[in-house]
CSV table of C-alpha atoms and ligand atoms in Angstrom, one decimal:
chain,number,residue,atom,x,y,z
A,1425,MET,CA,79.8,44.7,91.8
A,1426,GLU,CA,81.0,43.3,88.8
A,1427,LEU,CA,77.7,42.9,86.9
A,1428,TYR,CA,79.1,41.0,84.1
A,1429,LYS,CA,80.5,38.4,86.3
A,1430,LEU,CA,77.0,37.0,86.8
A,1431,THR,CA,75.2,34.1,85.2
A,1432,ILE,CA,72.1,34.9,82.7
A,1433,HIS,CA,69.3,33.7,85.6
A,1434,GLU,CA,71.4,35.9,88.1
A,1435,LEU,CA,71.0,39.0,85.7
A,1436,LYS,CA,67.2,38.2,85.4
A,1437,GLU,CA,66.7,38.4,88.9
A,1438,LYS,CA,68.6,41.8,89.1
A,1439,LEU,CA,66.5,43.0,86.2
A,1440,LYS,CA,63.2,41.7,86.9
A,1441,ARG,CA,63.7,43.4,90.9
A,1442,GLY,CA,64.5,46.8,89.4
A,1443,GLU,CA,68.2,46.7,90.9
A,1444,ILE,CA,69.7,47.2,87.9
A,1445,SER,CA,68.4,48.4,84.2
A,1446,ALA,CA,69.5,46.9,81.0
A,1447,LYS,CA,71.2,49.9,80.0
A,1448,GLU,CA,73.5,49.8,82.7
A,1449,LEU,CA,74.1,46.4,82.3
A,1450,THR,CA,74.9,46.9,78.7
A,1451,LEU,CA,77.2,49.7,79.4
A,1452,GLU,CA,79.1,47.4,81.7
A,1453,PHE,CA,79.7,45.0,79.4
A,1454,ILE,CA,80.7,47.3,76.6
A,1455,LYS,CA,83.2,49.0,79.0
A,1456,ARG,CA,84.5,45.4,79.7
A,1457,ILE,CA,85.2,44.9,76.5
A,1458,GLU,CA,86.8,48.1,76.0
A,1459,ARG,CA,89.3,47.0,78.7
A,1460,VAL,CA,89.9,43.6,77.6
A,1461,ASP,CA,89.1,42.6,74.3
A,1462,LYS,CA,92.7,44.0,73.1
A,1463,ASP,CA,94.3,41.4,74.5
A,1464,ILE,CA,91.8,38.4,74.0
A,1465,HIS,CA,90.4,39.6,70.6
A,1466,SER,CA,86.8,37.5,71.0
A,1467,PHE,CA,85.3,40.1,68.9
A,1468,ILE,CA,85.0,41.1,65.4
A,1469,THR,CA,82.0,43.0,65.0
A,1470,LEU,CA,80.8,45.3,67.8
A,1471,THR,CA,77.5,46.8,67.6
A,1472,LYS,CA,77.5,49.4,70.6
A,1473,ASP,CA,74.9,52.0,69.4
A,1474,GLU,CA,72.7,49.1,68.2
A,1475,SER,CA,73.1,47.2,71.6
A,1476,LEU,CA,72.3,50.7,73.7
A,1477,LYS,CA,68.9,51.1,72.0
A,1478,GLN,CA,68.0,47.3,72.1
A,1479,ALA,CA,68.7,47.8,76.0
A,1480,GLU,CA,66.4,50.9,76.1
A,1481,ASN,CA,64.2,49.1,74.1
A,1482,ALA,CA,64.4,46.2,77.1
A,1483,ASP,CA,64.1,48.6,79.8
A,1484,ASN,CA,60.6,49.9,78.5
A,1485,LYS,CA,59.1,46.7,78.3
A,1486,ILE,CA,60.6,45.9,82.2
A,1487,LYS,CA,59.0,48.4,83.0
A,1488,ALA,CA,55.5,47.7,81.1
A,1489,GLY,CA,55.8,44.6,83.5
A,1490,LYS,CA,56.7,42.1,80.4
A,1491,ASP,CA,58.6,38.8,81.4
A,1492,LEU,CA,60.4,37.3,78.3
A,1493,PRO,CA,62.9,34.7,78.9
A,1494,LEU,CA,65.8,36.8,77.9
A,1495,LEU,CA,64.6,40.4,78.8
A,1496,GLY,CA,67.4,42.7,78.9
A,1497,ILE,CA,70.7,40.2,78.5
A,1498,PRO,CA,73.6,41.0,76.8
A,1499,LEU,CA,74.6,38.1,74.4
A,1500,ALA,CA,77.1,37.7,71.8
A,1501,ILE,CA,76.9,35.7,68.2
A,1502,LYS,CA,79.5,33.8,66.3
A,1503,ASP,CA,80.4,35.5,63.4
A,1504,LEU,CA,78.4,32.9,60.9
A,1505,ILE,CA,74.9,33.6,62.4
A,1506,CYS,CA,72.9,36.4,60.2
A,1507,ILE,CA,71.8,39.7,62.0
A,1508,LYS,CA,69.9,41.7,59.8
A,1509,GLY,CA,72.0,45.1,59.1
A,1510,VAL,CA,75.4,43.5,60.8
A,1511,ARG,CA,78.3,42.4,59.2
A,1512,THR,CA,78.5,38.8,59.0
A,1513,THR,CA,82.0,37.4,57.8
A,1514,CYS,CA,82.3,34.0,58.8
A,1515,GLY,CA,85.9,34.9,59.5
A,1516,SER,CA,86.8,35.2,56.1
A,1517,LYS,CA,87.9,37.8,53.9
A,1518,ILE,CA,85.6,36.7,51.0
A,1519,LEU,CA,82.5,37.8,53.3
A,1520,SER,CA,84.3,40.5,55.3
A,1521,ASN,CA,81.9,42.9,53.3
A,1522,TYR,CA,78.4,41.0,53.6
A,1523,VAL,CA,75.9,42.7,55.4
A,1524,PRO,CA,72.6,39.9,55.8
A,1525,PRO,CA,69.4,41.7,55.1
A,1526,TYR,CA,67.5,39.3,57.0
A,1527,ASP,CA,68.1,37.7,61.0
A,1528,ALA,CA,68.7,33.9,61.6
A,1529,THR,CA,65.6,32.0,62.9
A,1530,VAL,CA,67.9,31.4,66.3
A,1531,ILE,CA,68.3,35.7,66.0
A,1532,LYS,CA,64.5,36.3,65.5
A,1533,LYS,CA,63.8,33.8,68.5
A,1534,MET,CA,66.6,35.8,70.7
A,1535,ARG,CA,64.9,38.9,69.5
A,1536,GLU,CA,61.6,37.7,70.7
A,1537,GLY,CA,62.7,36.6,73.6
A,1538,GLY,CA,64.1,39.7,74.5
A,1539,ALA,CA,68.1,39.7,74.1
A,1540,ILE,CA,70.4,42.2,73.5
A,1541,PHE,CA,73.4,41.6,71.0
A,1542,LEU,CA,76.5,43.2,71.7
A,1543,GLY,CA,78.3,41.9,68.1
A,1544,LYS,CA,79.6,39.2,66.3
A,1545,LEU,CA,82.3,36.9,67.7
A,1546,ASN,CA,85.3,35.4,66.1
A,1547,MET,CA,85.9,32.2,64.3
A,1548,ASP,CA,88.1,30.2,62.3
A,1549,GLU,CA,87.5,31.0,58.7
A,1550,PHE,CA,84.0,29.2,57.6
A,1551,ALA,CA,84.2,27.4,61.0
A,1552,MET,CA,86.8,25.2,59.7
A,1553,GLY,CA,89.5,24.6,62.2
A,1554,SER,CA,89.9,23.9,66.2
A,1555,SER,CA,92.1,26.6,67.5
A,1556,THR,CA,90.5,30.0,66.0
A,1557,GLU,CA,93.6,30.7,63.8
A,1558,THR,CA,92.6,30.0,60.6
A,1559,SER,CA,90.1,33.6,60.9
A,1560,HIS,CA,91.0,36.3,58.3
A,1561,PHE,CA,90.9,38.5,61.6
A,1562,GLY,CA,93.5,37.1,63.2
A,1563,VAL,CA,93.7,34.8,66.2
A,1564,THR,CA,91.5,35.1,69.7
A,1565,ARG,CA,93.5,34.2,72.6
A,1566,ASN,CA,92.7,31.8,75.5
A,1567,PRO,CA,91.4,34.4,78.4
A,1568,TRP,CA,93.3,31.4,81.3
A,1569,ASN,CA,97.0,32.0,79.3
A,1570,LEU,CA,96.9,34.4,76.5
A,1571,ASP,CA,99.6,32.6,74.6
A,1572,VAL,CA,97.0,29.5,74.0
A,1573,ILE,CA,94.3,29.2,71.2
A,1574,PRO,CA,90.9,29.2,72.7
A,1575,GLY,CA,89.8,25.8,70.9
A,1576,GLY,CA,87.7,26.7,67.8
A,1577,SER,CA,86.1,27.4,65.3
A,1578,SER,CA,84.2,28.7,68.2
A,1579,GLY,CA,86.8,30.1,70.0
A,1580,GLY,CA,85.3,33.8,69.8
A,1581,SER,CA,82.5,32.3,71.4
A,1582,ALA,CA,84.1,30.6,74.1
A,1583,ALA,CA,86.9,33.1,75.2
A,1584,SER,CA,84.1,35.9,75.2
A,1585,VAL,CA,81.8,34.2,77.8
A,1586,SER,CA,85.0,33.1,79.8
A,1587,ALA,CA,86.4,36.4,79.7
A,1588,ASP,CA,83.1,38.0,80.8
A,1589,GLU,CA,82.5,40.0,77.8
A,1590,CYS,CA,78.8,39.0,77.1
A,1591,ALA,CA,76.4,37.3,79.7
A,1592,GLY,CA,76.5,34.3,76.7
A,1593,SER,CA,76.8,33.3,73.6
A,1594,LEU,CA,75.7,31.3,70.6
A,1595,GLY,CA,78.5,29.3,68.4
A,1596,SER,CA,77.7,26.3,65.8
A,1597,ASP,CA,79.1,22.9,65.9
A,1598,THR,CA,80.0,20.6,63.2
A,1599,GLY,CA,82.7,18.4,64.6
A,1600,GLY,CA,83.1,19.8,67.8
A,1601,SER,CA,83.2,23.6,67.5
A,1602,ILE,CA,80.9,24.4,70.2
A,1603,ARG,CA,82.3,21.7,72.9
A,1604,GLN,CA,85.9,21.6,72.2
A,1605,PRO,CA,86.2,25.5,72.7
A,1606,ALA,CA,83.9,25.4,75.9
A,1607,SER,CA,86.5,22.7,77.2
A,1608,MET,CA,89.3,24.6,76.5
A,1609,CYS,CA,88.1,28.1,77.9
A,1610,GLY,CA,86.5,26.2,80.8
A,1611,ILE,CA,82.6,27.1,80.2
A,1612,THR,CA,79.7,25.2,79.1
A,1613,GLY,CA,78.7,24.4,75.9
A,1614,LEU,CA,75.9,22.3,74.1
A,1615,LYS,CA,75.8,20.7,70.6
A,1616,PRO,CA,71.7,19.8,70.3
A,1617,THR,CA,70.5,16.6,68.5
A,1618,TYR,CA,70.9,17.5,64.5
A,1619,GLY,CA,67.8,19.2,63.5
A,1620,ARG,CA,66.7,20.4,67.2
A,1621,VAL,CA,67.6,24.1,66.0
A,1622,SER,CA,67.1,25.9,62.8
A,1623,ARG,CA,70.0,26.2,60.8
A,1624,PHE,CA,67.8,28.9,58.8
A,1625,GLY,CA,70.4,31.9,58.3
A,1626,LEU,CA,73.5,29.7,59.7
A,1627,VAL,CA,76.2,30.2,56.5
A,1628,ALA,CA,76.4,26.7,55.3
A,1629,PHE,CA,79.8,25.0,56.6
A,1630,ALA,CA,78.5,21.0,56.1
A,1631,SER,CA,74.8,21.1,56.2
A,1632,SER,CA,74.1,17.2,57.6
A,1633,LEU,CA,76.6,18.4,60.2
A,1634,ASP,CA,76.5,21.9,61.3
A,1635,GLN,CA,74.1,22.9,64.7
A,1636,ILE,CA,73.5,26.0,66.4
A,1637,GLY,CA,74.0,25.8,70.2
A,1638,PRO,CA,74.4,27.7,73.6
A,1639,MET,CA,77.7,28.7,75.4
A,1640,THR,CA,77.4,29.9,78.8
A,1641,LYS,CA,78.5,30.1,82.3
A,1642,ASP,CA,76.6,27.0,83.8
A,1643,VAL,CA,74.2,25.1,82.6
A,1644,THR,CA,71.0,26.8,84.0
A,1645,ASP,CA,71.8,29.2,81.0
A,1646,THR,CA,72.3,26.6,78.7
A,1647,ALA,CA,68.7,25.5,79.5
A,1648,ILE,CA,67.3,28.7,79.4
A,1649,LEU,CA,68.9,29.5,76.0
A,1650,MET,CA,67.8,26.1,74.5
A,1651,ASN,CA,64.4,26.8,75.8
A,1652,VAL,CA,64.4,30.2,72.9
A,1653,ILE,CA,66.3,28.6,70.2
A,1654,SER,CA,64.9,25.2,69.7
A,1655,GLY,CA,61.9,24.1,68.0
A,1656,ARG,CA,60.6,22.9,63.8
A,1657,ASP,CA,61.1,25.8,61.6
A,1658,THR,CA,59.3,25.9,58.1
A,1659,LEU,CA,62.5,27.9,56.7
A,1660,ASP,CA,64.7,24.9,57.4
A,1661,SER,CA,63.5,21.5,55.7
A,1662,THR,CA,66.1,19.7,58.4
A,1663,SER,CA,64.7,21.2,61.7
A,1664,ALA,CA,62.7,18.1,63.3
A,1665,ASP,CA,58.7,18.5,64.1
A,1666,VAL,CA,59.4,17.1,67.4
A,1667,PRO,CA,57.8,18.6,70.7
A,1668,VAL,CA,60.4,20.9,72.3
A,1669,PRO,CA,60.4,20.5,76.6
A,1670,ASP,CA,60.9,23.1,79.1
A,1671,PHE,CA,64.6,22.2,79.6
A,1672,THR,CA,64.7,24.2,83.1
A,1673,LYS,CA,62.4,21.2,84.4
A,1674,SER,CA,65.5,19.1,84.1
A,1675,LEU,CA,67.9,21.0,85.8
A,1676,LEU,CA,67.5,18.5,88.8
A,1677,ASN,CA,70.4,17.1,91.3
A,1678,ASN,CA,69.9,13.6,90.8
A,1679,VAL,CA,71.4,10.8,88.8
A,1680,LYS,CA,70.1,8.1,90.9
A,1681,GLY,CA,69.7,4.8,89.1
A,1682,LEU,CA,70.8,6.7,86.0
A,1683,LYS,CA,72.8,4.1,83.4
A,1684,ILE,CA,76.4,6.1,82.1
A,1685,GLY,CA,78.0,4.5,79.6
A,1686,ILE,CA,82.0,4.8,79.3
A,1687,PRO,CA,83.1,3.8,75.5
A,1688,LYS,CA,86.7,2.0,76.3
A,1689,GLU,CA,87.6,3.3,72.9
A,1690,TYR,CA,87.7,7.3,74.2
A,1691,PHE,CA,90.4,6.4,76.8
A,1692,VAL,CA,93.4,5.4,74.6
A,1693,GLU,CA,97.0,5.5,75.3
A,1694,GLY,CA,98.7,9.0,74.6
A,1695,MET,CA,95.8,11.1,76.4
A,1696,ASP,CA,96.9,13.6,78.4
A,1697,GLY,CA,97.1,12.5,82.0
A,1698,ASP,CA,95.9,15.3,83.6
A,1699,VAL,CA,92.6,14.9,81.1
A,1700,GLU,CA,92.3,11.5,81.9
A,1701,LYS,CA,92.0,11.9,85.9
A,1702,SER,CA,90.1,14.9,85.8
A,1703,VAL,CA,87.3,12.5,83.7
A,1704,ARG,CA,88.3,9.4,85.8
A,1705,ASP,CA,87.3,11.6,89.0
A,1706,ALA,CA,84.5,12.9,87.5
A,1707,VAL,CA,83.2,9.1,86.7
A,1708,GLU,CA,84.0,8.5,90.3
A,1709,LEU,CA,82.0,11.0,91.4
A,1710,PHE,CA,78.7,10.2,89.2
A,1711,LYS,CA,79.2,6.4,91.0
A,1712,LYS,CA,79.2,8.4,94.5
A,1713,LEU,CA,76.0,9.9,93.3
A,1714,GLY,CA,74.0,6.9,93.1
A,1715,ALA,CA,74.6,6.3,89.0
A,1716,GLU,CA,75.3,3.0,87.5
A,1717,ILE,CA,78.5,3.1,85.7
A,1718,LYS,CA,79.2,0.5,82.3
A,1719,GLU,CA,82.1,0.1,80.0
A,1720,VAL,CA,80.3,0.2,76.4
A,1721,SER,CA,82.2,0.0,72.8
A,1722,LEU,CA,82.2,2.2,70.1
A,1723,PRO,CA,83.9,0.0,67.8
A,1724,HIS,CA,84.0,2.4,64.8
A,1725,THR,CA,85.5,5.2,66.6
A,1726,ASP,CA,88.9,5.1,64.9
A,1727,TYR,CA,87.4,5.7,61.8
A,1728,ALA,CA,85.2,8.7,62.4
A,1729,VAL,CA,87.8,11.4,61.6
A,1730,SER,CA,88.8,9.9,58.4
A,1731,ALA,CA,85.2,9.8,57.4
A,1732,TYR,CA,84.6,13.4,58.3
A,1733,TYR,CA,87.6,14.8,56.4
A,1734,VAL,CA,85.9,12.7,53.8
A,1735,ILE,CA,81.8,14.3,54.4
A,1736,ALA,CA,82.7,17.6,55.7
A,1737,PRO,CA,84.7,18.9,53.2
A,1738,ALA,CA,82.9,17.3,50.2
A,1739,GLU,CA,79.7,19.4,51.7
A,1740,ALA,CA,81.8,22.1,52.0
A,1741,SER,CA,82.9,22.2,48.3
A,1742,SER,CA,79.5,22.6,47.4
A,1743,ASN,CA,78.3,24.9,49.8
A,1744,LEU,CA,81.2,27.2,49.0
A,1745,ALA,CA,80.6,27.0,45.6
A,1746,ARG,CA,78.4,30.4,45.8
A,1747,TYR,CA,81.2,32.4,46.7
A,1748,ASP,CA,82.6,33.6,43.1
A,1749,GLY,CA,82.2,37.5,43.4
A,1750,VAL,CA,79.0,37.7,41.7
A,1751,LYS,CA,76.4,37.2,44.5
A,1752,TYR,CA,78.0,38.3,47.7
A,1753,GLY,CA,81.5,39.6,49.0
A,1754,TYR,CA,84.7,40.1,47.9
A,1755,ARG,CA,85.5,40.6,44.4
A,1756,THR,CA,89.0,40.7,42.9
A,1757,ASP,CA,89.7,43.9,41.0
A,1758,ASN,CA,92.4,42.1,38.9
A,1759,SER,CA,90.6,40.2,36.7
A,1760,LYS,CA,90.8,40.5,32.6
A,1761,ASN,CA,87.7,38.0,32.1
A,1762,LEU,CA,84.8,36.3,33.7
A,1763,LEU,CA,86.9,33.2,34.2
A,1764,SER,CA,89.7,34.9,35.6
A,1765,MET,CA,87.3,37.1,37.8
A,1766,TYR,CA,85.9,33.8,39.1
A,1767,LYS,CA,89.5,32.1,40.0
A,1768,LYS,CA,90.8,35.1,41.6
A,1769,THR,CA,88.2,36.1,43.5
A,1770,ARG,CA,88.4,33.1,45.1
A,1771,GLU,CA,92.4,32.3,45.0
A,1772,GLU,CA,92.3,36.2,46.7
A,1773,GLY,CA,89.4,35.3,49.3
A,1774,PHE,CA,89.8,32.3,51.0
A,1775,GLY,CA,92.4,31.5,53.3
A,1776,ALA,CA,94.6,28.2,53.0
A,1777,GLU,CA,93.0,25.8,55.3
A,1778,VAL,CA,89.5,26.4,53.2
A,1779,LYS,CA,91.4,25.7,50.2
A,1780,ARG,CA,92.6,22.7,51.1
A,1781,ARG,CA,88.9,21.7,52.3
A,1782,ILE,CA,87.2,22.8,48.5
A,1783,MET,CA,90.3,20.7,47.1
A,1784,LEU,CA,89.7,17.6,49.3
A,1785,GLY,CA,85.7,17.8,48.7
A,1786,THR,CA,85.6,18.2,44.9
A,1787,TYR,CA,88.2,15.3,44.6
A,1788,THR,CA,86.4,12.9,46.7
A,1789,LEU,CA,83.2,13.9,44.9
A,1790,SER,CA,84.7,13.8,41.5
A,1791,SER,CA,84.0,10.6,39.2
A,1792,GLY,CA,85.9,8.0,39.7
A,1793,TYR,CA,86.7,8.7,43.4
A,1794,TYR,CA,83.2,9.4,44.5
A,1795,ASP,CA,82.6,5.4,45.4
A,1796,ALA,CA,85.7,4.6,46.9
A,1797,TYR,CA,85.6,7.9,49.0
A,1798,TYR,CA,82.6,9.8,49.8
A,1799,LEU,CA,80.1,6.8,49.5
A,1800,LYS,CA,82.4,4.5,51.7
A,1801,ALA,CA,82.6,7.6,54.2
A,1802,GLN,CA,78.6,7.4,54.4
A,1803,LYS,CA,78.7,3.9,55.1
A,1804,VAL,CA,81.0,4.4,57.8
A,1805,ARG,CA,78.9,7.2,58.9
A,1806,THR,CA,75.9,4.8,58.9
A,1807,LEU,CA,77.8,2.2,61.1
A,1808,ILE,CA,78.7,5.0,63.7
A,1809,LYS,CA,75.3,6.2,64.4
A,1810,LYS,CA,75.0,2.3,64.7
A,1811,ASP,CA,77.1,2.2,67.2
A,1812,PHE,CA,75.8,4.7,69.4
A,1813,ASP,CA,72.0,3.3,69.1
A,1814,ASP,CA,73.7,-0.3,70.1
A,1815,ALA,CA,75.2,1.9,73.4
A,1816,PHE,CA,72.1,3.4,74.3
A,1817,LYS,CA,70.2,0.0,74.6
A,1818,ASN,CA,72.1,0.0,77.6
A,1819,CYS,CA,72.6,3.4,78.8
A,1820,ASP,CA,71.2,6.9,79.2
A,1821,ILE,CA,74.0,8.6,78.4
A,1822,LEU,CA,77.8,8.5,77.9
A,1823,ILE,CA,80.8,10.3,79.3
A,1824,THR,CA,84.0,11.2,77.8
A,1825,PRO,CA,86.6,13.3,77.9
A,1826,THR,CA,85.8,16.6,75.5
A,1827,ALA,CA,89.1,17.0,74.2
A,1828,PRO,CA,92.3,15.0,74.4
A,1829,THR,CA,94.1,17.9,75.7
A,1830,PRO,CA,94.0,20.9,77.5
A,1831,ALA,CA,94.4,24.3,75.2
A,1832,PHE,CA,97.7,24.1,73.2
A,1833,LYS,CA,100.1,26.9,72.4
A,1834,ILE,CA,99.4,29.7,69.5
A,1835,GLY,CA,101.1,28.4,66.2
A,1836,GLU,CA,102.2,24.9,67.9
A,1837,LYS,CA,99.5,22.8,65.1
A,1838,PHE,CA,99.0,25.5,62.6
A,1839,ASP,CA,101.5,23.9,60.2
A,1840,ASN,CA,100.4,20.6,61.0
A,1841,PRO,CA,96.5,20.1,59.7
A,1842,ILE,CA,96.4,16.0,60.7
A,1843,GLN,CA,97.5,17.2,64.3
A,1844,MET,CA,94.8,19.7,64.1
A,1845,TYR,CA,92.3,17.9,63.2
A,1846,LEU,CA,92.8,15.0,65.9
A,1847,SER,CA,92.2,17.6,68.5
A,1848,ASP,CA,88.2,16.7,67.5
A,1849,ILE,CA,89.0,12.8,67.7
A,1850,PHE,CA,86.2,13.0,70.8
A,1851,THR,CA,83.6,15.2,69.7
A,1852,ILE,CA,83.4,14.3,65.5
A,1853,SER,CA,81.6,11.0,65.8
A,1854,VAL,CA,78.4,12.7,68.0
A,1855,ASN,CA,78.2,14.7,64.5
A,1856,LEU,CA,78.3,12.2,62.5
A,1857,ALA,CA,75.6,10.4,64.5
A,1858,GLY,CA,73.3,13.4,65.1
A,1859,VAL,CA,73.2,12.9,68.9
A,1860,PRO,CA,73.2,15.9,71.4
A,1861,ALA,CA,76.2,16.3,73.8
A,1862,ILE,CA,77.3,19.0,76.3
A,1863,SER,CA,80.8,20.1,77.3
A,1864,ILE,CA,81.0,21.1,80.8
A,1865,PRO,CA,84.2,22.3,83.0
A,1866,CYS,CA,86.1,19.0,85.2
A,1867,GLY,CA,89.2,20.1,86.1
A,1868,PHE,CA,92.2,22.0,85.4
A,1869,SER,CA,95.6,20.5,84.3
A,1870,LYS,CA,99.0,20.9,86.0
A,1871,ASP,CA,99.5,24.5,84.0
A,1872,GLY,CA,96.0,25.5,85.2
A,1873,LEU,CA,94.0,25.1,82.3
A,1874,PRO,CA,90.7,24.2,81.8
A,1875,ILE,CA,89.6,20.4,81.2
A,1876,GLY,CA,86.1,19.9,79.9
A,1877,LEU,CA,83.7,16.7,80.5
A,1878,GLN,CA,81.7,15.3,77.4
A,1879,ILE,CA,78.1,14.1,78.0
A,1880,ILE,CA,76.5,12.4,75.3
A,1881,GLY,CA,72.6,11.6,75.1
A,1882,ARG,CA,70.4,9.9,72.5
A,1883,HIS,CA,68.8,11.8,69.8
A,1884,PHE,CA,65.9,14.5,71.2
A,1885,ASP,CA,67.1,13.3,75.0
A,1886,GLU,CA,68.8,16.7,75.8
A,1887,GLU,CA,66.9,16.4,78.9
A,1888,THR,CA,68.7,13.8,80.4
A,1889,ILE,CA,71.9,15.4,79.3
A,1890,ILE,CA,71.3,18.7,81.4
A,1891,ARG,CA,70.0,16.6,84.6
A,1892,ALA,CA,73.5,14.9,84.4
A,1893,ALA,CA,75.6,18.2,84.0
A,1894,TYR,CA,73.2,19.9,86.2
A,1895,THR,CA,74.4,17.4,89.3
A,1896,PHE,CA,78.0,17.5,88.2
A,1897,GLU,CA,78.0,21.3,88.7
A,1898,ARG,CA,76.0,21.1,92.1
A,1899,ASN,CA,78.5,18.9,93.3
A,1900,THR,CA,81.7,20.9,92.1
A,1901,ASP,CA,82.7,24.2,91.7
A,1902,TYR,CA,84.9,24.1,88.5
A,1903,HIS,CA,82.2,26.4,86.6
A,1904,GLN,CA,82.5,29.0,89.2
A,1905,LYS,CA,86.6,29.4,88.4
A,1906,LYS,CA,87.6,32.6,86.4
A,1907,PRO,CA,90.4,33.2,84.5
A,1908,LYS,CA,92.7,36.1,85.8
A,1909,ILE,CA,93.0,38.3,83.2
A,1910,ARG,CA,95.4,40.8,82.7
A,1911,LYS,CA,93.7,44.4,82.2
B,116,LIG,N1,87.8,21.1,63.7
B,116,LIG,C1,86.8,20.2,62.8
B,116,LIG,C2,86.8,21.5,61.8
B,116,LIG,O1,87.3,21.9,61.2
B,116,LIG,C3,85.2,20.7,63.5
B,116,LIG,C4,84.6,22.0,62.8
B,116,LIG,C5,83.5,22.6,63.5
B,116,LIG,O2,82.7,21.9,64.5
B,116,LIG,N2,82.8,23.7,62.8
B,116,LIG,O3,86.4,20.9,60.4
């Protein structure tokens, strides 16, 4: 049996019943990675010996009758979340030798929950990108078609789950980086409400937008991981003191009477025909299942991408000031004095997209331009948040496409930043407003590439999103389709 194809909840049953051991399972995944990752390149770092030790430890706990939510489950982690003693590169040359001396809070919680970590996953450099092409470690390929991108920036997290190289993964989402690659690789990805999950130990890109979230094979697994990683953390003052429900209680096949809003601004001319059809069919299905569908308006949608590309680079320019060759990571060996050491280190250590963002951000924060750009963008952000508040007065969730197109060819948008930025047009507003949203598989393009459906909820109402997503999943089979991987 191909164990690596199973979901977290299916594997948990097998482990609990003693049909398999965590060590056997971990070895299965390691073999799978060795077979397929030459082509896909999801992983930057594999921690084989450490993973097997963790597996033995899990087996001892299983034998002792322990029941933990992730006991014995092999998972993998986007390479901007710190695991103590494991290199954390952020997809960048500047952190290519950085080994954190501590665990991120999410890692600590998953460890306590019994998880096994297989390794660290590829990503756009510092999570800046939508295709995983800006990684210093090379591109990740989409398991559905090796010539196309897996989405980004959590491309390794999405591809590894889609290619069954791990049972589930963590990604991070600042403007769509969990949902967009989930949609392009045909898996499930949830960006929690801002503040739901601690960011301690997540390398910062844009701190007012970043959130960690699960990327999984189905909605049940998303609920299981959310139960483990959510909650207030004194080490992250922006994590919210809001009670964490048992998300698995929301795995209900029932949307009767649920009010679903369809934002008219998200169905624009020029949208890919296959995407539009799949999303419209999904809406019809919800209607058939008893949901109430209504058109709503998010009038400031058009300004979201512009506001994001002022706010996110502004925060990035200040967050990335710490990489100076002194405290962490790479340092040039080609400098004459302190100033040239700073300059050369940054020139050699950062890639082109990161430099573009640092320059943009520094410019928009500088005196004389701050009011015109940064302050203005923050005002737009407030209006966008208000759009969502208004929409949620009349409906419980919103449904949109996750991305305007299926995955595109490697190289197609690489030299055209504006085109690349537009691939997040449907995901960015959600981060600006701080609300939660999931992407679930809802169809395939004519070329056989996955299409994702985005379900957006109220602040701290991941439960309704999970219920709607689970209902959709129970009444369709897109989530069960697997890519055919050449080996
Ligand atoms: N693609 C967007 C960007 O480049 C979003 C990235 C993200 O969510 N980390 O900024």
